[in-house]
Amino acid sequence: MVIAMLTVSVSTSYAAGAYRVGDQGAEIAEIQGQLVLLGYDVMADGAFGPATVEAVKEFQKSCGMKADGLIGPATYAALLGRDMPDISRGMNYIARRLVASSMDYIGVPYVFGGTSPYGFDCSGYVQYVFANAGISLPRTADVQYEYGTPISTTDLVAGDLVFFSTYTYGASHVGIYLGDNNFIHASSSRGVTIDSLGGSYWSSRYIGARRIL
């Protein structure tokens, strides 16, 4: 049963409705394709990364707009010549925002019992990232494993939680799936980092996934 609760105010950045770093998909590829046609140095690969940010900033400067690297309604209309679609609603949009924000903490050290950017443990990190998206999760990995909907590995999408049995039986470690078989988590040895589900260590300890969004 899905027990995660959305707060009334999800986030001002969600409500603002803008494409930004971390977004992926056909709409991003279309934006990039238009930038390519205009002569900007970016690949139309559907992933909004640093190169796309720089290209968007240059385009915004050329139009006399605020160069913030975000594709909001004004930038979208200037670039593509039509109104921007509504992207501020729906759990898929929230999942993309959550994945993007999860990257902000790469390199934060591991602290047992840590629940803040000064130091995270695995479940504290997941709880913190989801809380920033307005979604309440319990504190520990074993209880987080009881939330949401169980899904198979083949059905994983960005924003799903992936669980592992490490130092004790059952779900004792958790991370956030990013796509392309990668997940982000608070590692006890490296802090917040990205690893592959296909790696020998993690694949041998993987026990399942849950969809919260």
CSV table of C-alpha atoms in Angstrom, one decimal:
chain,number,residue,atom,x,y,z
A,1,MET,CA,0.0,0.0,0.0
A,2,VAL,CA,1.3,3.4,-0.9
A,3,ILE,CA,1.4,5.4,2.3
A,4,ALA,CA,3.7,8.2,1.2
A,5,MET,CA,2.0,11.6,1.7
A,6,LEU,CA,2.4,14.6,-0.5
A,7,THR,CA,2.5,17.9,1.3
A,8,VAL,CA,0.3,20.7,0.2
A,9,SER,CA,3.3,22.8,-1.0
A,10,VAL,CA,5.4,20.4,-3.1
A,11,SER,CA,8.0,23.0,-4.0
A,12,THR,CA,8.1,26.4,-5.5
A,13,SER,CA,10.5,25.1,-8.2
A,14,TYR,CA,8.0,22.4,-9.1
A,15,ALA,CA,5.2,25.0,-9.4
A,16,ALA,CA,7.4,27.2,-11.5
A,17,GLY,CA,7.3,24.6,-14.3
A,18,ALA,CA,10.7,24.7,-15.9
A,19,TYR,CA,12.9,22.1,-17.6
A,20,ARG,CA,16.3,21.9,-16.0
A,21,VAL,CA,19.4,19.7,-15.2
A,22,GLY,CA,18.4,16.1,-14.7
A,23,ASP,CA,15.4,16.1,-17.0
A,24,GLN,CA,15.3,13.5,-19.7
A,25,GLY,CA,13.1,12.5,-22.6
A,26,ALA,CA,11.8,13.4,-26.0
A,27,GLU,CA,10.9,17.0,-25.0
A,28,ILE,CA,14.5,17.6,-23.9
A,29,ALA,CA,15.7,16.1,-27.2
A,30,GLU,CA,13.4,18.5,-29.1
A,31,ILE,CA,14.8,21.5,-27.2
A,32,GLN,CA,18.3,20.4,-27.9
A,33,GLY,CA,17.6,19.8,-31.5
A,34,GLN,CA,16.4,23.3,-31.9
A,35,LEU,CA,19.5,24.6,-30.2
A,36,VAL,CA,21.6,22.6,-32.6
A,37,LEU,CA,19.8,24.1,-35.6
A,38,LEU,CA,20.6,27.5,-34.2
A,39,GLY,CA,24.3,26.6,-34.1
A,40,TYR,CA,24.8,25.9,-30.4
A,41,ASP,CA,27.3,23.2,-29.3
A,42,VAL,CA,25.1,20.6,-27.8
A,43,MET,CA,24.0,17.0,-28.6
A,44,ALA,CA,20.3,16.1,-29.0
A,45,ASP,CA,20.6,13.1,-26.7
A,46,GLY,CA,17.5,13.8,-24.5
A,47,ALA,CA,19.5,14.4,-21.3
A,48,PHE,CA,19.6,17.9,-19.9
A,49,GLY,CA,23.2,18.1,-18.8
A,50,PRO,CA,25.8,20.9,-18.3
A,51,ALA,CA,26.3,21.4,-22.0
A,52,THR,CA,22.6,22.0,-22.5
A,53,VAL,CA,22.6,24.5,-19.6
A,54,GLU,CA,25.4,26.5,-21.2
A,55,ALA,CA,23.7,26.4,-24.6
A,56,VAL,CA,20.4,27.6,-23.1
A,57,LYS,CA,22.2,30.4,-21.2
A,58,GLU,CA,23.8,31.6,-24.5
A,59,PHE,CA,20.5,31.5,-26.2
A,60,GLN,CA,18.9,33.5,-23.4
A,61,LYS,CA,21.6,36.1,-23.6
A,62,SER,CA,21.1,36.5,-27.3
A,63,CYS,CA,17.4,37.2,-26.6
A,64,GLY,CA,18.1,39.7,-23.9
A,65,MET,CA,16.6,37.3,-21.3
A,66,LYS,CA,17.8,36.3,-17.8
A,67,ALA,CA,20.5,33.7,-18.4
A,68,ASP,CA,19.6,31.1,-15.8
A,69,GLY,CA,19.9,28.0,-17.9
A,70,LEU,CA,16.3,27.0,-17.2
A,71,ILE,CA,13.7,26.4,-19.9
A,72,GLY,CA,10.7,28.2,-18.6
A,73,PRO,CA,7.7,29.4,-20.5
A,74,ALA,CA,9.4,32.5,-22.0
A,75,THR,CA,12.5,30.7,-23.1
A,76,TYR,CA,10.5,27.8,-24.4
A,77,ALA,CA,8.3,30.1,-26.5
A,78,ALA,CA,11.3,32.0,-27.9
A,79,LEU,CA,13.1,28.8,-28.8
A,80,LEU,CA,10.3,26.7,-30.2
A,81,GLY,CA,7.7,29.3,-31.2
A,82,ARG,CA,4.8,27.9,-29.2
A,83,ASP,CA,3.4,27.8,-25.6
A,84,MET,CA,5.2,25.6,-23.1
A,85,PRO,CA,3.2,22.5,-22.1
A,86,ASP,CA,2.1,22.1,-18.5
A,87,ILE,CA,4.9,20.1,-16.7
A,88,SER,CA,4.2,21.2,-13.2
A,89,ARG,CA,1.7,18.4,-12.5
A,90,GLY,CA,2.0,14.7,-12.2
A,91,MET,CA,4.2,12.3,-10.3
A,92,ASN,CA,6.5,11.8,-13.3
A,93,TYR,CA,7.5,15.4,-13.1
A,94,ILE,CA,8.1,15.1,-9.4
A,95,ALA,CA,10.2,12.0,-10.0
A,96,ARG,CA,12.4,13.9,-12.4
A,97,ARG,CA,12.8,16.8,-9.9
A,98,LEU,CA,13.6,14.3,-7.2
A,99,VAL,CA,16.3,12.6,-9.2
A,100,ALA,CA,17.8,16.0,-10.2
A,101,SER,CA,17.9,17.2,-6.5
A,102,SER,CA,19.4,13.9,-5.4
A,103,MET,CA,22.6,14.8,-7.3
A,104,ASP,CA,23.1,17.9,-5.3
A,105,TYR,CA,24.5,15.9,-2.4
A,106,ILE,CA,27.2,13.8,-4.2
A,107,GLY,CA,30.3,13.8,-2.0
A,108,VAL,CA,28.4,14.4,1.3
A,109,PRO,CA,30.2,12.2,3.8
A,110,TYR,CA,28.6,9.1,5.4
A,111,VAL,CA,27.6,9.5,9.0
A,112,PHE,CA,25.9,6.7,10.8
A,113,GLY,CA,22.5,8.0,11.8
A,114,GLY,CA,23.0,11.1,9.6
A,115,THR,CA,19.9,12.8,8.2
A,116,SER,CA,21.3,16.1,6.9
A,117,PRO,CA,23.7,17.5,4.2
A,118,TYR,CA,26.4,17.5,7.0
A,119,GLY,CA,26.4,13.7,6.8
A,120,PHE,CA,23.9,11.0,5.7
A,121,ASP,CA,23.5,7.3,6.3
A,122,CYS,CA,21.7,5.5,3.5
A,123,SER,CA,18.1,5.7,4.7
A,124,GLY,CA,18.6,9.2,6.1
A,125,TYR,CA,19.7,10.4,2.6
A,126,VAL,CA,16.7,8.8,0.9
A,127,GLN,CA,14.3,10.2,3.5
A,128,TYR,CA,15.9,13.7,3.2
A,129,VAL,CA,15.7,13.8,-0.7
A,130,PHE,CA,12.1,12.6,-0.7
A,131,ALA,CA,11.2,15.1,2.0
A,132,ASN,CA,12.5,17.9,-0.1
A,133,ALA,CA,10.0,16.7,-2.8
A,134,GLY,CA,7.2,16.9,-0.3
A,135,ILE,CA,7.0,13.1,0.3
A,136,SER,CA,7.2,11.5,3.7
A,137,LEU,CA,9.1,8.3,4.2
A,138,PRO,CA,10.0,6.4,7.4
A,139,ARG,CA,13.5,6.6,8.8
A,140,THR,CA,15.1,3.2,8.3
A,141,ALA,CA,15.7,1.1,5.2
A,142,ASP,CA,13.9,-2.0,6.6
A,143,VAL,CA,10.7,0.1,7.1
A,144,GLN,CA,11.1,2.0,3.8
A,145,TYR,CA,11.1,-1.5,2.2
A,146,GLU,CA,7.6,-2.0,3.4
A,147,TYR,CA,6.3,1.2,1.7
A,148,GLY,CA,5.2,1.7,-1.9
A,149,THR,CA,4.6,-0.9,-4.5
A,150,PRO,CA,7.0,-3.9,-5.2
A,151,ILE,CA,8.3,-3.8,-8.7
A,152,SER,CA,10.6,-6.1,-10.7
A,153,THR,CA,14.1,-5.0,-11.8
A,154,THR,CA,13.0,-4.9,-15.4
A,155,ASP,CA,10.3,-2.3,-14.5
A,156,LEU,CA,12.6,0.1,-12.7
A,157,VAL,CA,12.3,3.8,-13.5
A,158,ALA,CA,14.1,6.8,-12.2
A,159,GLY,CA,12.9,7.7,-8.7
A,160,ASP,CA,12.3,4.1,-7.6
A,161,LEU,CA,13.9,2.8,-4.4
A,162,VAL,CA,16.3,-0.1,-4.6
A,163,PHE,CA,17.2,-2.2,-1.6
A,164,PHE,CA,20.0,-4.5,-0.6
A,165,SER,CA,20.9,-6.9,2.2
A,166,THR,CA,24.4,-5.9,3.4
A,167,TYR,CA,25.4,-6.1,7.0
A,168,THR,CA,22.3,-7.9,8.3
A,169,TYR,CA,19.5,-10.0,7.0
A,170,GLY,CA,16.7,-8.2,5.1
A,171,ALA,CA,16.7,-4.7,3.8
A,172,SER,CA,19.7,-2.9,5.4
A,173,HIS,CA,20.7,-0.6,2.6
A,174,VAL,CA,18.7,1.6,0.2
A,175,GLY,CA,19.3,3.9,-2.8
A,176,ILE,CA,17.4,5.9,-5.4
A,177,TYR,CA,17.4,4.5,-9.0
A,178,LEU,CA,18.6,6.9,-11.6
A,179,GLY,CA,18.1,4.9,-14.8
A,180,ASP,CA,20.6,3.1,-17.0
A,181,ASN,CA,21.1,0.5,-14.3
A,182,ASN,CA,22.6,3.2,-11.9
A,183,PHE,CA,21.5,4.2,-8.5
A,184,ILE,CA,22.6,7.0,-6.1
A,185,HIS,CA,23.1,6.2,-2.4
A,186,ALA,CA,25.0,7.1,0.8
A,187,SER,CA,27.9,4.6,0.8
A,188,SER,CA,29.5,3.9,4.1
A,189,SER,CA,32.9,4.1,2.5
A,190,ARG,CA,32.5,6.9,-0.1
A,191,GLY,CA,29.5,9.0,1.1
A,192,VAL,CA,26.8,9.9,-1.4
A,193,THR,CA,27.9,8.4,-4.7
A,194,ILE,CA,26.6,6.6,-7.8
A,195,ASP,CA,27.0,2.9,-8.4
A,196,SER,CA,25.7,0.3,-10.9
A,197,LEU,CA,23.2,-2.4,-10.0
A,198,GLY,CA,25.2,-4.6,-12.2
A,199,GLY,CA,28.4,-4.4,-10.1
A,200,SER,CA,29.4,-7.6,-8.4
A,201,TYR,CA,29.0,-6.3,-4.9
A,202,TRP,CA,25.6,-4.7,-5.3
A,203,SER,CA,24.1,-7.3,-7.7
A,204,SER,CA,24.8,-10.1,-5.2
A,205,ARG,CA,23.1,-8.2,-2.4
A,206,TYR,CA,20.1,-6.7,-4.3
A,207,ILE,CA,16.8,-7.9,-2.8
A,208,GLY,CA,14.2,-5.8,-4.5
A,209,ALA,CA,12.7,-2.4,-5.3
A,210,ARG,CA,9.7,-0.3,-4.4
A,211,ARG,CA,7.9,2.4,-6.3
A,212,ILE,CA,6.8,5.3,-4.1
A,213,LEU,CA,5.9,7.9,-6.7
